[in-house]
Tab-separated table of C-alpha atoms in Angstrom:
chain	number	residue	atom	x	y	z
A	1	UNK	CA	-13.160	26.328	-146.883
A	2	UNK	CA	-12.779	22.373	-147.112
A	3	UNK	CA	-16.689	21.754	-146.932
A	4	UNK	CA	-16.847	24.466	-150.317
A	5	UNK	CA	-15.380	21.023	-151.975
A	6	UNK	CA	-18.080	19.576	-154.187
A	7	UNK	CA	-16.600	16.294	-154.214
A	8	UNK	CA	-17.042	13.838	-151.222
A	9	UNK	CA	-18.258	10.654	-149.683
A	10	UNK	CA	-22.190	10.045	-150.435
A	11	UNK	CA	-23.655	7.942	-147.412
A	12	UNK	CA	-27.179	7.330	-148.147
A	13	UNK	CA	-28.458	10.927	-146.940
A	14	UNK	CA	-25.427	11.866	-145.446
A	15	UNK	CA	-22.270	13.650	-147.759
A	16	UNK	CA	-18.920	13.591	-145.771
A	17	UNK	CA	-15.798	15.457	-146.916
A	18	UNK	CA	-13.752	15.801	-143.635
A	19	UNK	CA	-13.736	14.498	-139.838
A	20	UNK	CA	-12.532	16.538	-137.398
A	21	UNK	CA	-11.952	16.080	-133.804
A	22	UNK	CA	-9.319	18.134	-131.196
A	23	UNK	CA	-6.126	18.424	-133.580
A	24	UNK	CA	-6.714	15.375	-135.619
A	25	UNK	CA	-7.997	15.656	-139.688
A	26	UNK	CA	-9.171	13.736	-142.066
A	27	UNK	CA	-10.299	14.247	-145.702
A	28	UNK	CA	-12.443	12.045	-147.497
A	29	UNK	CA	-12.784	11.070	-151.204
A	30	UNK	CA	-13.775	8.328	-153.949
A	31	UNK	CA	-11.743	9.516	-155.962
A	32	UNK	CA	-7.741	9.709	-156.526
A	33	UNK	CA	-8.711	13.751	-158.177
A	34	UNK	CA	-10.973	14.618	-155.585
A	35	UNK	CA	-8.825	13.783	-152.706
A	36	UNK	CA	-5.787	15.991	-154.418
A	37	UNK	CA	-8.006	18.790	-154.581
A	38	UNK	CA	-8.829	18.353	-150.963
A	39	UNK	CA	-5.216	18.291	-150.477
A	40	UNK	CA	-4.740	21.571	-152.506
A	41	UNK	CA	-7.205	23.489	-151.120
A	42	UNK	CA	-5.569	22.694	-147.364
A	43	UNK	CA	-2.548	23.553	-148.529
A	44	UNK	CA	-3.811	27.104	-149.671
A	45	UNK	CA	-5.574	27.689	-146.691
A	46	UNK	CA	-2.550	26.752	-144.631
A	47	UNK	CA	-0.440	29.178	-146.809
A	48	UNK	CA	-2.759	31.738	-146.426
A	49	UNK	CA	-2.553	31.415	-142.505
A	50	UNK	CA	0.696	30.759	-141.580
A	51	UNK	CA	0.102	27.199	-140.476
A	52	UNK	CA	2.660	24.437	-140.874
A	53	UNK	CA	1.308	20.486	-141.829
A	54	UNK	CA	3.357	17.451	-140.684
A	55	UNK	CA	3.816	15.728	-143.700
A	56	UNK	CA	5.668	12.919	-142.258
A	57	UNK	CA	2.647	12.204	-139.829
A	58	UNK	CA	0.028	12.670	-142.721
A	59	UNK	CA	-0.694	9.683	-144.433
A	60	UNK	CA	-3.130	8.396	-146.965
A	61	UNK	CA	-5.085	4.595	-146.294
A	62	UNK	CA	-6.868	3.428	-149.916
A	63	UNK	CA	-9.538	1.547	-148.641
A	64	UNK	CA	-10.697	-1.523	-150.170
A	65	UNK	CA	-11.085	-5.428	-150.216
A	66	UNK	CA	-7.858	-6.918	-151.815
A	67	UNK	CA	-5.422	-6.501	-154.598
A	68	UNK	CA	-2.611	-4.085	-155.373
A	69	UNK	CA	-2.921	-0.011	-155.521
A	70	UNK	CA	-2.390	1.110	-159.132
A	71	UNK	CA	0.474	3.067	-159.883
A	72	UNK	CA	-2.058	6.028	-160.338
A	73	UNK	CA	-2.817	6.278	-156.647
A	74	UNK	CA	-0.472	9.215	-155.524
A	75	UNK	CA	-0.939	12.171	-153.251
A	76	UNK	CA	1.162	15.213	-152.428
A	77	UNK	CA	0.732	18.219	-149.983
A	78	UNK	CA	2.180	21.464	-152.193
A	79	UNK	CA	5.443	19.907	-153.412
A	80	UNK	CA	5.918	17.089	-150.857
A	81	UNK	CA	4.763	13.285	-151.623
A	82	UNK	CA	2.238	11.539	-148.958
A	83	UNK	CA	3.137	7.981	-148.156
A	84	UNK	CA	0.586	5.824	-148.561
A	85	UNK	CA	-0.124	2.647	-145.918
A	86	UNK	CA	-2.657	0.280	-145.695
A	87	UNK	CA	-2.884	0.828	-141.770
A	88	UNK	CA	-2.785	4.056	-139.900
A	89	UNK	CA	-3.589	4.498	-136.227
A	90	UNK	CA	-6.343	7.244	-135.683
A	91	UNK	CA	-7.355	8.256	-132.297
A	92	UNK	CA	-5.963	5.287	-130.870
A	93	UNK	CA	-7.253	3.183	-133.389
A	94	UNK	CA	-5.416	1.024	-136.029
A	95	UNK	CA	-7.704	1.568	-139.003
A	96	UNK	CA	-6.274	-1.076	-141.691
A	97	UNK	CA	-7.123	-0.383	-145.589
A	98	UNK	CA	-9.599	-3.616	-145.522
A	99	UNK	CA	-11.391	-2.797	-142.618
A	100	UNK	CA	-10.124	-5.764	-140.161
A	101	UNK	CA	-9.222	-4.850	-136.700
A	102	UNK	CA	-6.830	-7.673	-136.235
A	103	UNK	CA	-4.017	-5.597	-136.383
A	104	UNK	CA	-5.629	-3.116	-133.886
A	105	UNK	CA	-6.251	-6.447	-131.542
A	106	UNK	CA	-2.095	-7.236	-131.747
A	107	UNK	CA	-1.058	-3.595	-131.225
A	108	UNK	CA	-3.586	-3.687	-127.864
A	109	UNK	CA	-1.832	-6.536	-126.719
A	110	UNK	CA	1.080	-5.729	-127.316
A	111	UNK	CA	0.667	-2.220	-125.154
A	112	UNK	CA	-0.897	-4.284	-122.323
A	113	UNK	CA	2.073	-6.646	-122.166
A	114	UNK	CA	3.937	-3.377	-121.936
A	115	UNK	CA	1.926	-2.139	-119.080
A	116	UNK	CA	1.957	-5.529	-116.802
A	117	UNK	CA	5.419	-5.777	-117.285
A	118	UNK	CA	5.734	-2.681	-114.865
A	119	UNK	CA	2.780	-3.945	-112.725
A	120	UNK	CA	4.129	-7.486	-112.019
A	121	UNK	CA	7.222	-5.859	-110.901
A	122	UNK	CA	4.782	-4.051	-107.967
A	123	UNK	CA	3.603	-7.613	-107.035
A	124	UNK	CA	6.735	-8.959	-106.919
A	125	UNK	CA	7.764	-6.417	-104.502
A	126	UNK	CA	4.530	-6.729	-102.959
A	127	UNK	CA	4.442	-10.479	-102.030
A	128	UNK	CA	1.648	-10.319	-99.412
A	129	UNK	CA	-1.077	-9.793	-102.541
A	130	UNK	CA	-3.387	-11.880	-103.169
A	131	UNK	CA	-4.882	-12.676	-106.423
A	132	UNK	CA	-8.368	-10.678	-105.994
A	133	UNK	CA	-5.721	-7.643	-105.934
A	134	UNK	CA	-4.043	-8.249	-108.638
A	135	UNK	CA	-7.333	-9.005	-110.297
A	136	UNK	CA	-8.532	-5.090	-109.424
A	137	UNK	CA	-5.103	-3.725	-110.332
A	138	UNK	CA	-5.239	-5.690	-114.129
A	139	UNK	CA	-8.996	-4.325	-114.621
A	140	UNK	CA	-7.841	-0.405	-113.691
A	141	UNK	CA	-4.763	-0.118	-115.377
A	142	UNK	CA	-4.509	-3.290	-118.255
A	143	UNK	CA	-8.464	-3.627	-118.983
A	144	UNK	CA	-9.040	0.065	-120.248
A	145	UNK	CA	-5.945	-0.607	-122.725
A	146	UNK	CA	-7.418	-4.173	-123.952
A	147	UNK	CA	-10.977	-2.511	-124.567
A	148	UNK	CA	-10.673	0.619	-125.406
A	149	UNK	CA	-12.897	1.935	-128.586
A	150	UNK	CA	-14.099	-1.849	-128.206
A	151	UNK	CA	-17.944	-0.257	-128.500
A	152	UNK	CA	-16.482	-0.463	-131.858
A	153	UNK	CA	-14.462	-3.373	-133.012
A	154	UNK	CA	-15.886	-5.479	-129.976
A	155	UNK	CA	-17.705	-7.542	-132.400
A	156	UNK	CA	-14.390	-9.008	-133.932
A	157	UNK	CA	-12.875	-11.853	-133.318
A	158	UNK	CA	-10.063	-11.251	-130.360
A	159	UNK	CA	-8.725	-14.547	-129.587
A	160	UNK	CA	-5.506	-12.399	-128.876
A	161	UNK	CA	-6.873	-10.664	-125.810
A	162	UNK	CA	-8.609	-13.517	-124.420
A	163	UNK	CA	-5.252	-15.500	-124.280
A	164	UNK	CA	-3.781	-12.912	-122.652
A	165	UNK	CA	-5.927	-12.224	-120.120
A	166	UNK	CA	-5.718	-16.344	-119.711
A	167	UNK	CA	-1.944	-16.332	-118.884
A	168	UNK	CA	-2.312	-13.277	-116.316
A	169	UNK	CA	-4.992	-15.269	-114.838
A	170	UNK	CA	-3.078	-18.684	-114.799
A	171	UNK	CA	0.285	-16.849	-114.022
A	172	UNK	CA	-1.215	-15.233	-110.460
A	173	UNK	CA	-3.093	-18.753	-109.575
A	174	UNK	CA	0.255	-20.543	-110.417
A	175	UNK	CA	-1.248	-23.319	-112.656
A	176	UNK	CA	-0.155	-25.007	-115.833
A	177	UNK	CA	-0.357	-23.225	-119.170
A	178	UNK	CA	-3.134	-26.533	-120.004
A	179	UNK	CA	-5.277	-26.251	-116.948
A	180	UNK	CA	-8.827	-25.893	-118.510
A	181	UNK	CA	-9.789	-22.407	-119.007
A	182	UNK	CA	-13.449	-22.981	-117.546
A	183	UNK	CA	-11.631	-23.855	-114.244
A	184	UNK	CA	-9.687	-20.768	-113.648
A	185	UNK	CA	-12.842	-18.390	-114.501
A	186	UNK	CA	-14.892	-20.397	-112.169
A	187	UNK	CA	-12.227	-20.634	-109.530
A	188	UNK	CA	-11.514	-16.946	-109.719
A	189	UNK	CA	-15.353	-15.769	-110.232
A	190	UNK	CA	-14.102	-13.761	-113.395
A	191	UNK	CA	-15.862	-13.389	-116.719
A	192	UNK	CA	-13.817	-13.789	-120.428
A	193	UNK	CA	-13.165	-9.878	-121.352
A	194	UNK	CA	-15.853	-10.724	-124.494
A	195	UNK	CA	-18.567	-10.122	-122.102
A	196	UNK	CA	-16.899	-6.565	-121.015
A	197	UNK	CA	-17.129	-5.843	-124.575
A	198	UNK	CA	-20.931	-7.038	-125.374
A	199	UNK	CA	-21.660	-4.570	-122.347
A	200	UNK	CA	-19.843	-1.827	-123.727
A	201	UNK	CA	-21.390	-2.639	-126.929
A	202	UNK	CA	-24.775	-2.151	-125.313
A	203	UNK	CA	-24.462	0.354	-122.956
A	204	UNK	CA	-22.979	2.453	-126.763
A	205	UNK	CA	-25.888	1.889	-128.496
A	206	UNK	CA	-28.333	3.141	-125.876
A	207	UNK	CA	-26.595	6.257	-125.242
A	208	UNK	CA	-26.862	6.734	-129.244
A	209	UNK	CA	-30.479	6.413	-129.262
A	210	UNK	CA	-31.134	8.029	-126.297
A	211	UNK	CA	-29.239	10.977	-127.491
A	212	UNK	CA	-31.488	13.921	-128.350
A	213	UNK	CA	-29.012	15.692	-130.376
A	214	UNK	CA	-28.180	15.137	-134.508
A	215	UNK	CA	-25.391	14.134	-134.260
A	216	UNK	CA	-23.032	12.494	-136.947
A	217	UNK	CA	-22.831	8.923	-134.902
A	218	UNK	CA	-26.716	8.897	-134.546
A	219	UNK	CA	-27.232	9.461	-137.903
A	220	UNK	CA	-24.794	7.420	-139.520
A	221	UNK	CA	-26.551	4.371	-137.114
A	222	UNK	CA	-29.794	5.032	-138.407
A	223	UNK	CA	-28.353	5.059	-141.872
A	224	UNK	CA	-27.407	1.367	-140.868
A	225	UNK	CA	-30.638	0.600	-139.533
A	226	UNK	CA	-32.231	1.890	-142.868
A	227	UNK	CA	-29.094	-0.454	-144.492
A	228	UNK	CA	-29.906	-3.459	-142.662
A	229	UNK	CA	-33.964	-3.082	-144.023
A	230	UNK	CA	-33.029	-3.067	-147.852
A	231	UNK	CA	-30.061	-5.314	-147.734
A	232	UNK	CA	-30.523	-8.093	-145.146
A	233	UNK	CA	-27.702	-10.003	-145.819
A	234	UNK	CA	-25.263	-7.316	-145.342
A	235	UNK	CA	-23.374	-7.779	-142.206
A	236	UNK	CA	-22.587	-4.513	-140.346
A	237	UNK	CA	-22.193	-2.867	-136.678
A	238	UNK	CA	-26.089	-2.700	-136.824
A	239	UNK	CA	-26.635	-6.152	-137.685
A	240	UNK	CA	-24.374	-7.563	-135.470
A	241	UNK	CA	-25.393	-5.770	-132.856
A	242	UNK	CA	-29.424	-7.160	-133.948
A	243	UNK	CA	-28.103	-10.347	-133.546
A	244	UNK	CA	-26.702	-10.083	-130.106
A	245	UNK	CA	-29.783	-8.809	-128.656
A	246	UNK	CA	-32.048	-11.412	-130.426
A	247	UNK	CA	-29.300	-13.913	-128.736
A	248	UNK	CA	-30.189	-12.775	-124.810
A	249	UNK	CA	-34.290	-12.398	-125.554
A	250	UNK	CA	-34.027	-8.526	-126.534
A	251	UNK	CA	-35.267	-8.416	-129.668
A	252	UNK	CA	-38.618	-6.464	-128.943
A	253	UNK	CA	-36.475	-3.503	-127.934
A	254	UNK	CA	-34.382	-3.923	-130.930
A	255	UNK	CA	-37.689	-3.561	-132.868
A	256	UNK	CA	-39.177	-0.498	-131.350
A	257	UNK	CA	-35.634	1.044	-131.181
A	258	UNK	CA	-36.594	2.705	-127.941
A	259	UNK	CA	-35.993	2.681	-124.203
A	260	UNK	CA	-37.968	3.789	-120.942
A	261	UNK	CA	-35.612	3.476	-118.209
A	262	UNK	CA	-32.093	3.455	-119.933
A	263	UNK	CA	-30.240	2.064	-116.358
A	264	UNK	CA	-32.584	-0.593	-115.604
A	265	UNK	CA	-32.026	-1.567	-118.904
A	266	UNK	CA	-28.829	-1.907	-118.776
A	267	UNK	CA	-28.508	-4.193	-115.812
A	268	UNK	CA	-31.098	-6.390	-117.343
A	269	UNK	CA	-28.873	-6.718	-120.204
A	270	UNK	CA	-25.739	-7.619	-117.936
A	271	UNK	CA	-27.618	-9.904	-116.115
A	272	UNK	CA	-28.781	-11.993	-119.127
A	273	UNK	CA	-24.988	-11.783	-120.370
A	274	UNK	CA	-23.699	-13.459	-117.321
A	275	UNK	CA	-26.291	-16.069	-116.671
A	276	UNK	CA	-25.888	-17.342	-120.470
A	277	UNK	CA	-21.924	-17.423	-119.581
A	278	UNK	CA	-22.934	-19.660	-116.330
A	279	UNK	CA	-25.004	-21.854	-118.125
A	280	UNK	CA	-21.942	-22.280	-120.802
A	281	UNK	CA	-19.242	-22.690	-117.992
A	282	UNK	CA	-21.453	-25.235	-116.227
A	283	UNK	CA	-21.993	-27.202	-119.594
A	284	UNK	CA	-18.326	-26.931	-120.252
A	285	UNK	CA	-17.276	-28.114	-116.735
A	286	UNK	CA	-19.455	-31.043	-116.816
A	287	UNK	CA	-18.453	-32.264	-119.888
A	288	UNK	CA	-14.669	-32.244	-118.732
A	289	UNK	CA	-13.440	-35.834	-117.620
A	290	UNK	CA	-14.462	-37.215	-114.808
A	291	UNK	CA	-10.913	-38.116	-113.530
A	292	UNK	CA	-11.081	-34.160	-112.867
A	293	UNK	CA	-11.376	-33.922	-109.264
A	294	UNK	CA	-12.538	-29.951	-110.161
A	295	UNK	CA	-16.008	-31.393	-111.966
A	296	UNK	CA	-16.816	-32.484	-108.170
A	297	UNK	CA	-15.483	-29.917	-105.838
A	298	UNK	CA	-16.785	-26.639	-107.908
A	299	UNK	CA	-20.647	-26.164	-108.443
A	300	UNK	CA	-20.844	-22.619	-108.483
A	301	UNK	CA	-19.243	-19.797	-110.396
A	302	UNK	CA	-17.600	-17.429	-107.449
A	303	UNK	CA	-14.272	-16.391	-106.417
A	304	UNK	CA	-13.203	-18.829	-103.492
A	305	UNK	CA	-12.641	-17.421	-100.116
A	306	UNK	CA	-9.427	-19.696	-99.605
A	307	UNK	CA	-7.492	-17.668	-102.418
A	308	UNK	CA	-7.532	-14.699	-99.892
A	309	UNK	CA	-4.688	-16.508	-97.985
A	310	UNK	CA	-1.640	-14.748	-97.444
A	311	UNK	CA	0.735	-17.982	-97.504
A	312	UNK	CA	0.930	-18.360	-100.885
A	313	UNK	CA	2.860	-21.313	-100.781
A	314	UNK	CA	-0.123	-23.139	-99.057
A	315	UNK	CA	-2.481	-21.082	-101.101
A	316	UNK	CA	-0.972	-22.326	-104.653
A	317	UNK	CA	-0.826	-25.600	-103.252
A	318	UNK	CA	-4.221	-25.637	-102.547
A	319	UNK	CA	-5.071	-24.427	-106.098
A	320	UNK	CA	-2.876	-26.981	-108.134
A	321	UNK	CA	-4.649	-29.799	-106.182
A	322	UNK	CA	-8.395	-28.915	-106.880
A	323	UNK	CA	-7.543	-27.654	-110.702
A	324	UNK	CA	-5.105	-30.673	-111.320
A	325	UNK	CA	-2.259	-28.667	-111.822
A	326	UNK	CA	-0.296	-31.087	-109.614
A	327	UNK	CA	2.182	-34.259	-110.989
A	328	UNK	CA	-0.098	-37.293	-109.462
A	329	UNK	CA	-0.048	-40.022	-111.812
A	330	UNK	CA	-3.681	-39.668	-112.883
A	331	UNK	CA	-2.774	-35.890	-114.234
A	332	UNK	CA	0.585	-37.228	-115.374
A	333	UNK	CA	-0.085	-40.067	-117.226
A	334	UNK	CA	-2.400	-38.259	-119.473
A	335	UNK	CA	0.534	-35.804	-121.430
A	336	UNK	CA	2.651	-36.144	-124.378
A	337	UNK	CA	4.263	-38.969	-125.245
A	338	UNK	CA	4.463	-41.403	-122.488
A	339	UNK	CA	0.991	-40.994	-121.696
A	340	UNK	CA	-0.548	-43.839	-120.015
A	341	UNK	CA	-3.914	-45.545	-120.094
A	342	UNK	CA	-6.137	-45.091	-116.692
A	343	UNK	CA	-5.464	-48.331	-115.229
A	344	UNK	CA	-1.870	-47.782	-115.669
A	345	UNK	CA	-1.416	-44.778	-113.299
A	346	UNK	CA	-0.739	-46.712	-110.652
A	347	UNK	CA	1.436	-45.706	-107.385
A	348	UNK	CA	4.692	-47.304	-107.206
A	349	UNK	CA	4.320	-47.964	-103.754
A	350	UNK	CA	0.428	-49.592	-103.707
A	351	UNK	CA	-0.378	-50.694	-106.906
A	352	UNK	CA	-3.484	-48.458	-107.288
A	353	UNK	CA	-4.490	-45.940	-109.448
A	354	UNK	CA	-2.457	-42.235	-108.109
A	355	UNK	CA	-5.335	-39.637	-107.603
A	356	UNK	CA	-5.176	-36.655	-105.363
A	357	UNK	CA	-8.101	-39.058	-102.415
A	358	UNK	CA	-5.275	-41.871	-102.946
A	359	UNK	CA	-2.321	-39.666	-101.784
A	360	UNK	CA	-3.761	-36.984	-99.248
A	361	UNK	CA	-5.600	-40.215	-97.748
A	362	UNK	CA	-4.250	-43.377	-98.507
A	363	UNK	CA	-1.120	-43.410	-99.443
A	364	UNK	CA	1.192	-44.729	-96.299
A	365	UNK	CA	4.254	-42.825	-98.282
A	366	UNK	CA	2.602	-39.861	-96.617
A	367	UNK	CA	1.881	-40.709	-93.095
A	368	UNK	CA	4.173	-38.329	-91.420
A	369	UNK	CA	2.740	-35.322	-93.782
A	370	UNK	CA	-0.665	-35.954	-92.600
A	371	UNK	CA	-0.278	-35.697	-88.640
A	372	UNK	CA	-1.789	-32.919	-87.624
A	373	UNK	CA	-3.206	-31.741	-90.998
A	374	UNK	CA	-6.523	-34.270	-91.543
A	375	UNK	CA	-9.859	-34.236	-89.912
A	376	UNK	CA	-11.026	-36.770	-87.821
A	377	UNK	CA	-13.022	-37.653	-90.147
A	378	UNK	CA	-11.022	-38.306	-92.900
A	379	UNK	CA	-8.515	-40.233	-90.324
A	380	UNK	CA	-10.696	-42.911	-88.875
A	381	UNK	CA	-13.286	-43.690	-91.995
A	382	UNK	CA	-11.734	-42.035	-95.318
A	383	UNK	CA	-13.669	-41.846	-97.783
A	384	UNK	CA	-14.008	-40.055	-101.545
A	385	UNK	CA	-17.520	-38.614	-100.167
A	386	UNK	CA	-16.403	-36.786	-97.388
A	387	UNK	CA	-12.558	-35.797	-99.195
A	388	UNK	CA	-14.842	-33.822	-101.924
A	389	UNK	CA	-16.896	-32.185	-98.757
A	390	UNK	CA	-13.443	-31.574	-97.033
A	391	UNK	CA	-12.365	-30.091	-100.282
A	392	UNK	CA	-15.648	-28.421	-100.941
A	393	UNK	CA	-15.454	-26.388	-97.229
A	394	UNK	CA	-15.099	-22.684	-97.159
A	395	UNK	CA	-14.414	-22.795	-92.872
A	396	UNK	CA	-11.254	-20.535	-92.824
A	397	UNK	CA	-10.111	-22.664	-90.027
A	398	UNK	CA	-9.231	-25.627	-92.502
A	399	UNK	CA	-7.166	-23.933	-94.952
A	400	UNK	CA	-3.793	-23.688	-93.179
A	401	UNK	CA	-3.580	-27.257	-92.356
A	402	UNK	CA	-5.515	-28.185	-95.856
A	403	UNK	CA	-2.968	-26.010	-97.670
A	404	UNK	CA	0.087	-27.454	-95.433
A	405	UNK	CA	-1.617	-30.936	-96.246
A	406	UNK	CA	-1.303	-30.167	-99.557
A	407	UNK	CA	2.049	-28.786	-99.872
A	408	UNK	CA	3.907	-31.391	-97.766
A	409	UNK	CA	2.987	-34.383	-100.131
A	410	UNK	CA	2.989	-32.698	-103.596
A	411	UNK	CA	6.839	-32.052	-102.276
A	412	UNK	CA	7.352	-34.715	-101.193
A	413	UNK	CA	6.010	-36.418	-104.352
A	414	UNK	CA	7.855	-34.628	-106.686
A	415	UNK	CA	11.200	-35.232	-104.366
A	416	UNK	CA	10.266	-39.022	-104.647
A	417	UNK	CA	9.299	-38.954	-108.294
A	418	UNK	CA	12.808	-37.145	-109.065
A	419	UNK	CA	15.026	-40.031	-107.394
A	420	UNK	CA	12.807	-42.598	-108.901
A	421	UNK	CA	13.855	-40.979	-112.289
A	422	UNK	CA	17.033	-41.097	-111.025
């Protein structure tokens, strides 16, 4: 009865007047008339067959760019008034009237915060976890809520999500809200959730044109495609998607808009992805300070084997001291207010500069913590050479006494730093 309407939505060759999908409707219309007879002619049909419409969940988005709706812009089903809103969540999807997702990006958020909240009460129960399993537990049950329908607003800006997958990441490796964010992705062998979405992106558009059926998503893309030839400058799903394959080399498939082997495809595409994010984590950890001690201990992306501890006392302590989330002077002296030039992080105690090598080594406030705990090596000829290759080792047999290392002088440095103060 509704597709009788003669009124619609032109779309180059396409002419839509309602979407339907499970119990969910929509009517579509340029115009404020053509929309109210849409209205009227549900409402008869409805009448006819007994069937009741919530009117307090049926709302009406005006879409457009900017500006105030006129006073003329009013909708009613039979005798009630529709409410009109300039964002409406459709199949879990905040559609706003001007086409931004932003608000969609905050309401995901906000839901994952929701569901963490319940799963960082399971980890606190369940202390023996280590962070690669709280890792797998955030991509089952908090990933699917960040991303979904992300195959279509992926290509928006969601600085949002990326923060908050950030603190989870910081949170379960106990760091400081201003360690680096390059370190904790290469420390943990994760990838920013942007790539997720790229993939998704990808893997969406080859099932489209690998589809063999009509359907309405494959030819509104190919209405796009056709869009993209005659207006170039228009920016779009298809054009943005163009561009992110001419980014990783995969333009020529963009061009012939077809694919032999759909799954080999697909990993080719992932693998590009990731090595262009190594090459930009690399970059971005080299050009962090040298006073760093992380620039010299980590040369390749990977999850590190010591973070499977089950201390997590030596675990964490292990982590502050090769990400410089620890209160040394050389960290210290570089925040707020009081911060200090290089030369003037000295120790109180030796008069030279307070780096991590100066007090797991050098430092004779720390003699008793180091019995038992340092190499041979390190005890008869220290030296910053072999203290990055200690640091560097992934022999299982060194972390206990690296970690207890580790956590006896930070503790005892912060004791000693809090009587100083004092």
């Amino acid at each position: 009865m509704l597709n009788e309407d003669e009124d619609g939505i032109p779309i180059f060759n396409l002419f839509i007047r309602l979407l339907m999908y499970a119990d969910d409707m929509v009517i579509v219309n340029k115009t404020i008339e053509g929309l109210q007879v849409g209205l009227n002619n549900l409402h008869s049909y409805c009448t006819k067959w007994g069937i009741t419409v919530n009117t307090r969940k049926t709302k009406i988005v005006v879409f457009r760019k900017g500006g105030r709706i006129s006073k003329a812009c009013s909708w009613h089903y039979g005798e009630t008034p529709l409410e009109v809103v300039s964002i409406f969540k459709y199949l879990g999807l905040f559609i706003s009237a001007g086409g931004s997702f932003s608000h969609h990006v905050k309401e995901t958020v906000n839901s994952a915060k929701r569901a963490l909240f319940g799963l960082t009460k399971i980890f606190a129960k369940k202390t023996e976890m280590v962070p690669r399993m709280k890792i797998d537990l955030f991509k089952s049950m908090i990933t699917p809520i960040l991303l979904y329908g992300s195959e279509v607003w992926g290509f928006c800006r969601a600085d949002p999500i990326e923060r908050f997958y950030l603190s989870f990441l910081k949170s379960i490796l106990c760091v400081k809200k201003s360690t680096p964010n390059c370190f904790v992705y290469g420390e943990l062998g994760v990838y920013p959730l942007y790539i997720e979405r790229q993939i998704r992106i990808f893997k969406f558009w080859v099932k489209i044109i690998k589809s063999k059926d009509n359907s309405f998503i494959k030819q509104m893309y190919y209405e796009l495609v056709a869009c993209s030839i005659i207006y170039p400058n228009s920016k779009t799903w298809v054009t943005l998607l163009k561009e992110m394959l001419c980014k990783y080399g995969l333009g020529y498939y963009w061009a012939n808009q077809f694919l032999i082997n759909p799954a080999i495809f697909v990993n080719v595409f992932k693998q590009r992805v990731h090595d262009v994010h190594l090459q930009e984590w690399r970059a971005e950890v080299d050009e962090t300070s040298n006073l760093r001690l992380y620039k010299h201990v980590k040369l390749d992306f990977g999850f590190e084997s010591y973070l499977c501890m089950y201390n997590s006392s030596l675990r964490v302590s292990i982590t502050r001291l090769r990400l410089s989330s620890h209160l040394f002077l050389i960290e210290r002296g570089r925040w707020g207010r009081n911060r200090l030039e290089y030369k003037d992080r000295v120790c109180t105690l030796c008069k030279t500069i307070e780096d991590e090598f100066h007090c797991l080594i050098e430092c004779p406030r720390y003699i008793k913590e180091r019995k038992g705990c340092l190499p041979e090596i390190l005890r008869k000829r220290p030296s910053m050479y072999e203290f990055i290759k200690y640091l560097k080792c992934d022999n299982e047999n060194y972390f206990d006494k690296m970690g207890l290392l580790c956590f006896k002088i930070m503790k005892k440095h912060r004791d000693t730093e809090i009587l100083i103060e004092v």
